[in-house]
C-alpha cells in the first residue's frame, strides 16, 4: 500500500471517529442519513460566473446584487400578473440597493399612514420573494440566509398557513409592531440581502480582480464576506500575489500598471504603501514623455502637474522593471526568454534596438539611469527604492489579508460540476498537443504543468524570504512566460509599445489554444486532459476580451467553450462594445448574460433601470440536474456511506 493510500485510510478513520462522536445514537444517525438523502433530491443550486473585473467595483457590485438578472427574473415570474411595470422595477431597485432606495422613497411621502402602508406592502412582497427564491433549499439553509436579528419574525411570516383565519390578527400584529417600533427599514434591508444571497448558491470568479480599474480592494472585501465563492487566479492577480511573496519584478509591474492607468491611489491609499521614495527618484531622473502619459480610463481628471508626476513615475518604474527582469531570464534558460533582455539589445550610441533579427530606431527614450556598459544594473537609488517598497508591501495588513484570502479560495484552475474553469489557456501547439516545459530537471505537460505552476506559486507565498528562488521566478513567469497558462502569448512586448513605432514589432502572438477553441474536437482533448467528460463538460475562460461589436461569439465550439471576458474594464469597452459577460448555471442549464455599460447606481435608484442586455442559452439540460449530480452531491454521498457504515458497525450488529 502506498503512502497516499495510508494517508487516505488515516483520514477515513479520523472522519469516522468524528462522525461517531457527533451522531452518538442510532436515531441521530438515521435522521442524518434521511436528511442528506433528501437533500440529494433537491434541484442543483445556481452557479454565477464572473471574470476580468479589473477593479470595477461599482459594476461588479451591481451584477452581484442583481444576480446577473436572476433577481429581476424571479420578481417578474412571481408578480407579473399583480404589479405594474413601474412597481416591478421599484421592487427590483429595493432589492438591489435597499438602504439608498428606502431613503429616496421616504423623502417622497408626506403622510405617515401612506408610508406605513408602503412599508407593509413591501415587507409582504419581499417575504413572498424570499419564499420563492428559497424554494429549492432546505429550511436550515434558508435560515442561514436570513438576517439573524429578524430570523424568528421572518420564519413566522414565511411559513404562515391559516385556512381558518385563526392567526390573521397575529400576522398583522407582527407587521404593525415592526413598523411601529421603527424596524421596517432594517427588516426590508435584511430581506433584500437575503434575496440577493438566495438567487445565487455559489460564485466563481474566473480571474483578474486586479489592475486597470480603481477599486479592486473593495471587490476583495466583498468576496471575503460572500457566502460561497472560489477564485481562479488571473495573470494580474498573480502579479499581486507575487509582489506580496517578495518578487520585486512583480511589484515593479503592478506599480507601472497602476501609474499607466492613473490608479496609484490603490497602492498608496487602499493598501498604505509609501510611494514617496519612488516619486523622489522619478523627479530626479525623468521629465515629460508622451509615451508614458497615463491613460484616461478611470474618470479621474489630472491637472498638468499630476499628469507630469504620473508620467515620471511610470518611466522610473518601467526602467526598474526591465532591469529586474534580466537576472531572472539569465538564471532560468528553461524560460526561453532571451529576446526579452531588452536593455542589452540596445545600441546606446545609435539608439537602435535589435530583436528577432530586426533592427528598430527607438523613440521616447528615457535611459538616464542606464549604464551602457552594464545596462541591467540597478542604481543605488533604484535599489534603495525597491527595498523600501517591498518592506512596505509586506507590512500592509490589508494586502496580507486580501492575498491570504486569494490563496485560500484560489486555484490556477478548477474542475467543478463537470466543467473546467481556467482564466487563460492550456499551453498547446497547433495540433492540440500539450506543450511541455522543463522545471527543475523534469518536463511537464498539460494538467501536470499547471499543477507545478500552482505548487511553486503556493510555495513562494509561504516562503516570503526567498526572493530569487525558482518559486518566485515562476510566479513572474506566470505573468509573461510563453508557456504560462495565464499569459497565453509568445512574448510580452511592453518595451516595444513604449519605444518602437512599429505595429508588427508590438504584436503579441497568441498561443494556438485561442484559435483551437473554435473547434469542438479540441474541447474534447482538453477536457479529457483534466479527466472531465468531453460530452457533458464545458471550458469556461476569461482573459481575452470578446469583440462583440465585431461579431465575435463568446460561445464557441458548439457550446463547449464559453469566454466570459466581455469588458468589465472600461479600458476594453471601446473594443468589445459591451460591458462584460457573466454566466449562470442552474438546474435547467447554462445562460450567458451580456451587460450594457454600468453608469452609476444613482441611475438604477432614480430611474429604476437595469443594465442587462441579452441572455443566450448555452446549454439546456435534458433532465433537470439535482444536488446528487454536483460536486456537493459527491461530498454528501461520501458522508452518507460513512454514516451507513457507522450504523452497520455500531447499531445493527
XYZ file of C-alpha atoms in Angstrom:
653
model
C 0.000 0.000 0.000
C 1.368 3.473 -0.935
C 1.766 6.425 1.390
C -1.187 8.085 -0.349
C -3.352 5.063 0.401
C -2.183 5.091 4.024
C -2.967 8.802 4.307
C -6.428 8.208 2.858
C -7.101 5.374 5.308
C -5.963 7.547 8.215
C -8.266 10.333 7.042
C -11.227 7.962 6.764
C -10.584 6.549 10.230
C -10.358 10.037 11.730
C -13.505 11.180 9.905
C -15.345 8.050 11.008
C -14.414 8.744 14.628
C -15.690 12.325 14.389
C -18.998 11.078 12.974
C -19.324 8.564 15.791
C -18.850 11.333 18.372
C -21.339 13.665 16.710
C -24.025 11.087 15.947
C -23.882 9.004 19.124
C -27.218 7.208 18.856
C -28.993 5.099 16.281
C -31.745 7.690 15.958
C -29.286 10.523 15.258
C -27.505 8.508 12.579
C -30.777 7.534 10.914
C -32.058 11.121 10.982
C -28.887 12.462 9.359
C -28.975 9.803 6.623
C -32.600 10.677 5.865
C -31.733 14.389 5.833
C -28.780 14.004 3.459
C -30.579 11.582 1.129
C -33.432 14.088 0.883
C -31.077 16.980 0.126
C -29.620 14.946 -2.752
C -33.018 15.090 -4.477
C -33.248 18.902 -4.417
C -32.565 20.856 -7.638
C -28.988 21.975 -8.195
C -28.219 25.475 -6.888
C -27.392 28.364 -9.235
C -23.732 28.976 -10.032
C -22.760 32.512 -11.041
C -19.585 33.069 -13.111
C -17.813 36.426 -13.458
C -14.404 37.251 -14.896
C -11.930 40.070 -15.537
C -13.407 42.510 -13.044
C -10.237 44.642 -13.159
C -11.090 46.814 -10.192
C -14.532 47.884 -11.471
C -16.219 47.548 -8.098
C -19.396 49.509 -8.861
C -20.250 47.416 -11.928
C -19.324 44.184 -10.129
C -21.399 45.108 -7.101
C -24.454 45.699 -9.281
C -24.046 42.390 -11.110
C -23.671 40.655 -7.754
C -26.730 42.354 -6.277
C -28.968 41.558 -9.226
C -27.552 38.067 -9.722
C -26.933 38.825 -13.416
C -30.639 39.475 -13.804
C -31.739 36.481 -11.745
C -33.422 38.728 -9.170
C -35.487 40.515 -11.834
C -36.477 37.216 -13.440
C -37.835 35.932 -10.141
C -39.670 39.206 -9.445
C -41.269 39.102 -12.896
C -42.181 35.413 -12.578
C -43.789 35.950 -9.195
C -45.533 39.314 -9.592
C -46.021 39.921 -13.334
C -49.799 39.465 -13.053
C -50.080 41.532 -9.852
C -47.827 44.571 -10.317
C -47.334 47.212 -12.990
C -44.029 47.563 -14.794
C -43.120 50.545 -12.608
C -43.957 48.591 -9.453
C -41.857 45.632 -10.621
C -38.918 47.935 -11.293
C -39.323 49.662 -7.933
C -39.257 46.332 -6.118
C -36.120 45.335 -8.024
C -34.407 48.589 -7.029
C -35.357 47.936 -3.381
C -33.716 44.515 -3.569
C -30.551 45.828 -5.273
C -29.923 48.870 -3.073
C -32.302 48.749 -0.097
C -30.713 51.422 2.122
C -30.448 54.025 -0.632
C -33.859 53.262 -2.167
C -35.580 53.435 1.220
C -34.165 56.907 1.786
C -35.440 58.095 -1.601
C -38.885 56.580 -1.009
C -39.230 58.112 2.457
C -38.458 61.537 1.018
C -41.407 61.164 -1.363
C -44.029 60.616 1.377
C -45.586 63.412 3.409
C -48.247 61.226 5.001
C -47.091 58.763 7.665
C -50.010 56.382 7.123
C -49.205 56.156 3.420
C -45.572 55.421 4.195
C -46.578 52.727 6.679
C -48.848 51.175 4.043
C -45.902 51.173 1.611
C -43.747 49.520 4.270
C -46.350 46.801 4.885
C -46.751 46.146 1.149
C -43.006 45.914 0.555
C -42.418 43.584 3.504
C -45.183 41.266 2.265
C -43.758 41.311 -1.280
C -40.250 40.605 -0.049
C -41.479 37.765 2.160
C -43.090 36.200 -0.919
C -39.900 36.764 -2.912
C -37.740 35.145 -0.222
C -40.085 32.140 -0.145
C -39.989 31.830 -3.948
C -36.217 32.274 -4.158
C -35.627 29.633 -1.465
C -37.977 27.005 -2.867
C -35.132 24.585 -3.674
C -33.335 24.964 -0.352
C -33.817 23.263 2.998
C -35.202 25.308 5.883
C -31.814 25.076 7.539
C -30.062 26.626 4.534
C -32.714 29.324 4.259
C -32.290 30.190 7.928
C -28.584 30.866 7.350
C -29.515 33.370 4.623
C -31.841 35.388 6.871
C -30.754 38.401 8.949
C -30.170 36.868 12.418
C -31.912 39.669 14.306
C -35.151 39.098 12.361
C -34.932 35.353 11.682
C -37.767 34.414 14.077
C -40.126 37.070 12.704
C -39.347 36.219 9.079
C -39.830 32.486 9.630
C -43.226 33.119 11.213
C -44.256 35.170 8.179
C -42.714 32.746 5.689
C -44.490 29.663 6.965
C -47.848 31.158 7.783
C -50.697 28.855 6.854
C -54.090 29.768 8.251
C -57.024 28.368 6.358
C -59.374 29.122 9.287
C -58.260 32.724 9.871
C -57.152 31.835 13.386
C -53.846 33.720 13.077
C -54.742 36.628 10.808
C -54.505 39.179 13.602
C -51.295 37.554 14.808
C -49.565 38.108 11.462
C -50.968 41.637 11.113
C -49.725 42.420 14.604
C -46.188 41.313 13.709
C -46.073 43.726 10.768
C -47.688 46.559 12.707
C -45.234 46.224 15.579
C -42.236 46.059 13.226
C -43.355 49.321 11.616
C -44.438 50.965 14.868
C -41.114 50.216 16.549
C -39.181 51.785 13.672
C -37.683 48.494 12.467
C -39.198 48.426 8.964
C -36.103 49.824 7.227
C -33.844 47.241 8.864
C -36.252 44.381 8.106
C -36.630 45.386 4.443
C -32.871 45.749 4.101
C -32.317 42.323 5.649
C -34.919 40.719 3.392
C -33.362 42.357 0.299
C -29.919 40.989 1.130
C -31.472 37.569 1.779
C -32.955 37.584 -1.730
C -29.555 38.528 -3.199
C -27.970 35.617 -1.365
C -30.664 33.101 -2.252
C -30.698 33.665 -6.026
C -27.033 32.594 -6.274
C -25.816 29.486 -4.487
C -22.147 29.807 -5.443
C -19.947 32.430 -7.129
C -16.977 31.677 -9.404
C -14.510 34.499 -10.134
C -12.582 33.349 -13.209
C -9.599 35.617 -12.741
C -8.271 39.174 -12.871
C -9.728 41.036 -9.941
C -6.812 43.482 -10.024
C -5.360 46.271 -12.212
C -6.759 48.940 -14.526
C -9.925 49.800 -12.553
C -9.927 51.923 -9.376
C -11.279 49.683 -6.585
C -10.018 46.075 -6.540
C -9.640 46.274 -2.754
C -13.392 46.798 -2.387
C -14.033 43.783 -4.607
C -11.802 41.708 -2.332
C -13.628 42.924 0.791
C -16.925 41.931 -0.842
C -15.649 38.466 -1.766
C -14.316 37.872 1.748
C -17.841 38.443 3.106
C -19.581 36.454 0.348
C -21.341 33.282 1.426
C -19.808 30.866 -1.116
C -17.047 31.709 -3.591
C -13.973 30.398 -5.373
C -11.344 32.212 -7.449
C -9.329 31.094 -10.441
C -6.242 33.296 -10.455
C -5.692 35.581 -13.405
C -2.380 36.910 -14.689
C -2.960 40.265 -12.975
C -3.887 38.585 -9.685
C -0.660 36.595 -9.772
C 1.319 39.846 -10.049
C -0.173 40.995 -6.735
C 0.374 37.612 -5.095
C 3.961 37.634 -6.333
C 4.550 41.164 -5.059
C 3.451 40.215 -1.565
C 5.501 36.998 -1.815
C 8.654 39.050 -2.347
C 9.066 39.399 -6.122
C 10.436 42.871 -6.837
C 9.835 42.473 -10.567
C 6.159 41.637 -9.930
C 5.998 44.696 -7.661
C 7.516 46.900 -10.364
C 4.877 45.644 -12.797
C 1.899 46.432 -10.571
C 3.204 49.944 -9.844
C 3.820 50.557 -13.554
C 0.324 49.386 -14.479
C -1.267 51.497 -11.731
C 0.679 54.543 -12.945
C -0.289 53.820 -16.558
C -3.982 53.733 -15.651
C -3.822 56.574 -13.110
C -4.541 54.231 -10.213
C -1.687 54.754 -7.773
C -4.348 55.511 -5.136
C -4.869 51.744 -4.877
C -1.296 51.287 -3.708
C -0.998 54.401 -1.544
C -4.467 54.928 -0.054
C -6.064 51.473 -0.181
C -3.021 49.477 0.926
C -0.979 52.137 2.728
C 2.212 51.601 0.728
C 4.504 54.634 0.764
C 5.448 55.691 -2.776
C 7.222 58.899 -1.775
C 10.736 57.448 -2.341
C 9.691 56.468 -5.881
C 8.305 59.965 -6.546
C 11.603 61.464 -5.403
C 13.560 59.131 -7.704
C 11.253 59.922 -10.642
C 11.617 63.692 -10.139
C 15.403 63.344 -10.005
C 15.891 61.453 -13.273
C 12.866 61.893 -15.562
C 10.856 64.553 -17.382
C 7.812 64.618 -19.628
C 7.447 61.798 -22.166
C 4.352 61.309 -24.315
C 4.756 57.507 -24.410
C 4.363 57.335 -20.637
C 1.439 59.667 -20.073
C -1.346 57.950 -18.111
C -4.378 56.540 -19.905
C -7.689 58.298 -19.325
C -9.917 55.388 -18.301
C -10.861 55.909 -14.643
C -12.909 59.086 -14.827
C -10.376 60.912 -12.641
C -9.154 64.208 -14.068
C -5.499 65.080 -13.594
C -4.144 68.612 -13.658
C -0.930 69.273 -15.566
C 1.335 68.784 -12.549
C -0.341 65.482 -11.588
C -0.101 64.159 -15.134
C 3.585 65.047 -15.265
C 4.224 63.279 -11.955
C 2.429 60.134 -13.154
C 4.447 60.254 -16.391
C 7.723 60.479 -14.481
C 6.760 57.643 -12.115
C 5.822 55.353 -14.969
C 9.193 55.907 -16.650
C 11.103 55.324 -13.424
C 9.369 52.076 -12.556
C 9.375 50.803 -16.177
C 13.151 51.090 -16.347
C 13.480 49.341 -12.978
C 11.186 46.576 -14.249
C 13.254 45.978 -17.395
C 16.423 45.812 -15.275
C 14.916 43.372 -12.767
C 13.741 41.012 -15.500
C 17.244 40.391 -16.868
C 18.745 38.345 -13.978
C 15.726 36.022 -13.951
C 15.954 35.416 -17.698
C 19.684 34.669 -17.428
C 19.460 32.257 -14.496
C 16.422 30.432 -15.967
C 17.348 29.368 -19.530
C 14.355 26.990 -19.462
C 12.123 30.084 -19.542
C 13.291 30.655 -23.162
C 13.064 34.439 -22.857
C 16.424 35.704 -24.142
C 14.603 38.002 -26.592
C 13.283 39.864 -23.526
C 16.758 41.005 -22.481
C 15.609 44.292 -23.955
C 18.126 46.656 -22.360
C 21.024 44.516 -23.596
C 19.658 44.566 -27.138
C 20.080 48.351 -27.486
C 22.877 50.178 -29.276
C 23.119 53.204 -26.981
C 25.206 55.183 -29.490
C 22.669 54.938 -32.328
C 19.600 54.351 -30.136
C 18.642 51.282 -32.146
C 17.049 48.100 -30.813
C 17.550 44.602 -32.217
C 15.061 41.776 -31.663
C 14.440 38.574 -33.658
C 16.944 39.735 -36.286
C 15.170 43.059 -36.877
C 16.621 46.483 -36.074
C 14.325 49.335 -34.984
C 15.000 53.001 -34.177
C 13.937 53.924 -30.643
C 11.599 56.791 -29.784
C 10.653 58.494 -26.498
C 13.757 57.120 -24.779
C 14.373 57.648 -21.058
C 17.692 55.945 -20.328
C 19.162 58.375 -17.796
C 19.674 55.657 -15.152
C 21.278 53.164 -17.541
C 24.989 52.431 -17.742
C 25.540 51.286 -21.356
C 28.388 49.068 -20.166
C 26.093 47.337 -17.634
C 22.562 48.255 -18.707
C 20.671 45.920 -16.367
C 22.342 47.086 -13.158
C 20.135 48.991 -10.726
C 21.497 52.300 -9.493
C 21.907 52.735 -5.763
C 18.814 54.962 -5.720
C 16.752 52.337 -7.566
C 17.969 49.563 -5.259
C 17.004 51.579 -2.175
C 13.566 52.417 -3.574
C 12.726 48.780 -4.354
C 13.937 47.548 -0.956
C 11.819 50.185 0.780
C 8.760 49.414 -1.342
C 8.985 45.667 -0.739
C 9.143 46.156 3.021
C 6.108 48.438 2.856
C 4.185 45.903 0.742
C 4.847 43.024 3.126
C 3.895 45.144 6.132
C 0.485 46.084 4.699
C -2.079 44.326 6.903
C -4.855 44.857 4.379
C -2.818 43.485 1.482
C -1.817 40.479 3.585
C -5.479 39.803 4.390
C -6.524 40.086 0.751
C -3.692 37.959 -0.608
C -4.238 35.303 2.078
C -7.891 35.087 1.044
C -6.824 34.917 -2.611
C -4.654 31.913 -1.779
C -7.259 30.258 0.430
C -10.059 30.473 -2.122
C -7.964 30.410 -5.262
C -6.518 27.907 -7.706
C -4.880 28.062 -11.099
C -7.799 26.045 -12.493
C -10.881 24.367 -11.063
C -12.855 21.263 -12.001
C -16.372 21.978 -10.751
C -19.568 20.109 -11.560
C -18.070 18.633 -14.706
C -16.729 21.935 -16.072
C -13.178 23.290 -16.326
C -12.708 26.857 -15.101
C -9.429 28.457 -16.148
C -8.643 32.127 -16.620
C -6.341 31.912 -19.606
C -5.462 28.824 -21.575
C -3.869 25.389 -21.706
C -0.489 25.753 -23.463
C -0.681 23.674 -26.660
C 0.802 23.527 -30.138
C -1.049 23.908 -33.446
C -2.164 20.248 -33.345
C -3.727 20.456 -29.863
C -0.751 18.624 -28.313
C 0.152 19.736 -24.793
C 3.279 21.903 -24.784
C 5.995 20.845 -22.366
C 8.148 22.934 -20.057
C 11.204 21.848 -18.121
C 11.075 22.746 -14.414
C 13.852 21.690 -12.054
C 15.107 18.994 -14.416
C 11.789 17.436 -15.411
C 9.434 18.271 -18.286
C 5.731 18.670 -17.565
C 2.743 18.879 -19.910
C -0.914 19.890 -19.729
C -2.570 19.444 -16.375
C 0.688 18.354 -14.725
C 2.369 21.571 -15.864
C -0.423 23.686 -14.370
C -0.190 21.696 -11.140
C 3.528 22.510 -10.996
C 2.849 26.206 -11.557
C 0.364 26.191 -8.683
C 2.690 24.245 -6.397
C 5.502 26.757 -6.844
C 3.174 29.745 -6.507
C 1.919 28.416 -3.167
C 5.474 27.671 -2.085
C 6.526 31.232 -2.895
C 3.645 32.645 -0.855
C 4.595 30.630 2.218
C 8.356 31.408 1.949
C 8.440 35.206 1.810
C 12.178 35.462 2.499
C 13.173 33.550 -0.647
C 13.043 36.370 -3.198
C 15.153 34.953 -6.021
C 14.370 31.248 -5.802
C 12.752 29.119 -8.517
C 9.291 29.511 -6.983
C 9.363 33.321 -7.003
C 10.802 33.368 -10.526
C 7.966 31.103 -11.722
C 5.375 33.464 -10.274
C 6.767 36.177 -12.555
C 6.865 33.656 -15.428
C 3.130 33.094 -14.976
C 2.686 36.790 -15.766
C 4.535 36.801 -19.085
C 6.081 33.421 -19.954
C 5.404 31.831 -23.337
C 4.118 28.588 -21.768
C 2.232 30.236 -18.931
C -1.425 29.209 -18.783
C -2.274 32.736 -17.607
C -0.421 34.789 -20.220
C -1.087 32.653 -23.284
C 1.202 34.555 -25.648
C 4.698 34.008 -27.001
C 6.191 37.248 -25.629
C 5.067 40.392 -23.790
C 6.079 43.435 -25.851
C 5.814 46.134 -23.180
C 9.208 47.587 -24.186
C 8.216 47.763 -27.873
C 4.928 49.505 -27.111
C 6.790 52.245 -25.276
C 9.746 52.775 -27.590
C 9.244 51.171 -31.033
C 6.876 52.779 -33.533
C 6.158 49.591 -35.462
C 2.869 47.684 -35.073
C 4.248 44.243 -36.104
C 7.010 44.622 -33.511
C 4.413 45.423 -30.832
C 2.158 42.488 -31.704
C 1.890 39.671 -29.160
C 1.360 36.288 -30.805
C -1.259 34.164 -29.021
C -0.908 30.502 -28.101
C -2.697 28.228 -30.639
C -5.234 27.446 -27.887
C -7.050 30.657 -28.765
C -7.969 29.588 -32.268
C -8.255 25.876 -31.449
C -11.089 26.655 -29.041
C -13.290 27.294 -32.061
C -13.206 23.514 -32.640
C -15.291 21.006 -30.703
C -12.671 18.278 -31.138
C -10.117 20.463 -29.329
C -12.527 20.908 -26.427
C -12.788 17.136 -26.101
C -8.986 16.787 -25.962
C -8.663 19.494 -23.323
C -11.495 18.162 -21.159
C -10.059 14.644 -21.262
C -6.655 16.029 -20.201
C -8.355 17.191 -16.989
C -10.329 13.945 -16.517
C -13.660 15.556 -17.384
C -16.453 14.139 -19.529
C -15.942 15.523 -23.069
C -19.626 15.036 -23.874
C -21.032 16.846 -20.829
C -18.278 19.267 -19.818
C -17.567 22.880 -20.764
C -14.427 25.017 -20.584
C -15.033 28.473 -19.129
C -12.364 31.120 -19.836
C -11.774 34.795 -19.212
C -8.629 36.771 -20.110
C -9.321 37.675 -23.756
C -11.987 40.356 -24.320
C -14.639 39.186 -26.768
C -15.119 41.729 -29.549
C -18.897 41.575 -29.602
C -19.296 44.628 -31.805
C -17.176 42.953 -34.491
C -19.388 39.878 -34.417
C -17.213 37.606 -32.263
C -19.234 34.950 -30.470
C -18.347 34.203 -26.830
C -19.926 30.750 -27.180
C -17.511 28.617 -29.178
C -17.098 25.045 -30.420
C -20.805 24.156 -30.296
C -21.074 25.500 -26.762
C -18.082 23.614 -25.333
C -16.033 26.805 -24.810
C -17.537 29.865 -23.132
C -15.495 33.072 -22.893
C -16.874 35.479 -20.300
C -14.432 38.385 -20.590
C -16.563 40.917 -22.382
C -15.246 44.152 -20.968
C -15.993 44.860 -17.293
C -12.915 47.071 -17.521
C -13.688 50.474 -19.027
C -10.332 50.267 -20.816
C -11.737 47.485 -23.029
C -15.294 48.654 -23.649
C -14.498 50.648 -26.780
C -13.096 47.425 -28.233
C -15.730 44.958 -27.037
C -18.825 47.127 -27.470
C -20.352 45.814 -24.232
C -19.565 45.956 -20.502
C -18.919 42.348 -19.657
C -20.399 38.868 -19.784
C -21.488 36.723 -16.889
C -22.697 33.135 -16.873
C -25.475 31.440 -14.917
C -25.704 27.676 -14.473
C -28.773 26.374 -12.699
C -30.608 23.051 -12.687
C -32.082 23.788 -16.126
C -28.796 24.588 -17.889
C -26.486 27.494 -18.754
C -27.281 31.047 -19.810
C -24.787 33.692 -20.911
C -25.693 37.256 -19.933
C -24.310 40.317 -21.737
C -24.266 43.628 -19.874
C -24.579 47.209 -21.004
C -22.253 49.820 -19.534
C -22.959 50.487 -15.868
C -23.112 54.247 -15.412
C -23.999 54.567 -11.733
C -26.265 53.115 -9.107
C -27.971 56.523 -8.966
C -29.421 55.709 -12.383
C -30.779 52.430 -11.020
C -32.206 54.133 -7.934
C -33.751 57.171 -9.593
C -34.779 55.745 -12.956
C -35.171 52.120 -11.803
C -33.327 50.935 -14.901
C -31.096 47.900 -15.243
C -28.021 47.183 -17.353
C -28.754 43.740 -18.754
C -28.661 43.394 -22.499
C -29.182 39.845 -23.678
C -29.452 36.295 -22.392
C -28.303 33.476 -24.619
C -28.949 29.828 -23.957
C -25.657 27.955 -23.904
C -26.907 24.540 -22.889
C -30.257 23.176 -21.754
C -30.394 20.114 -19.537
C -32.443 17.252 -20.935
C -33.152 16.222 -17.365
C -33.113 18.755 -14.550
C -29.900 18.459 -12.522
C -30.162 17.618 -8.834
C -27.771 18.116 -5.944
C -26.695 14.461 -6.309
C -25.274 15.351 -9.765
C -22.955 18.036 -8.370
C -19.669 18.365 -6.513
C -21.672 18.900 -3.326
C -23.589 15.729 -4.071
C -20.370 13.705 -4.222
C -19.382 15.006 -0.798
C -22.821 14.254 0.639
C -22.755 10.765 -0.856
C -19.425 10.134 0.880
C -20.938 11.254 4.180
C -23.994 9.048 3.649
C -21.836 5.991 3.001
C -19.775 6.685 6.120
C -22.952 7.109 8.190
C -24.341 3.840 6.844
C -21.082 2.151 7.786
C -21.374 3.679 11.262
C -24.940 2.405 11.565
C -23.850 -1.062 10.462
C -20.890 -1.291 12.862
C -22.405 0.319 15.948
C -26.126 -0.335 15.890
C -27.138 -3.163 13.538
C -24.921 -5.962 14.923
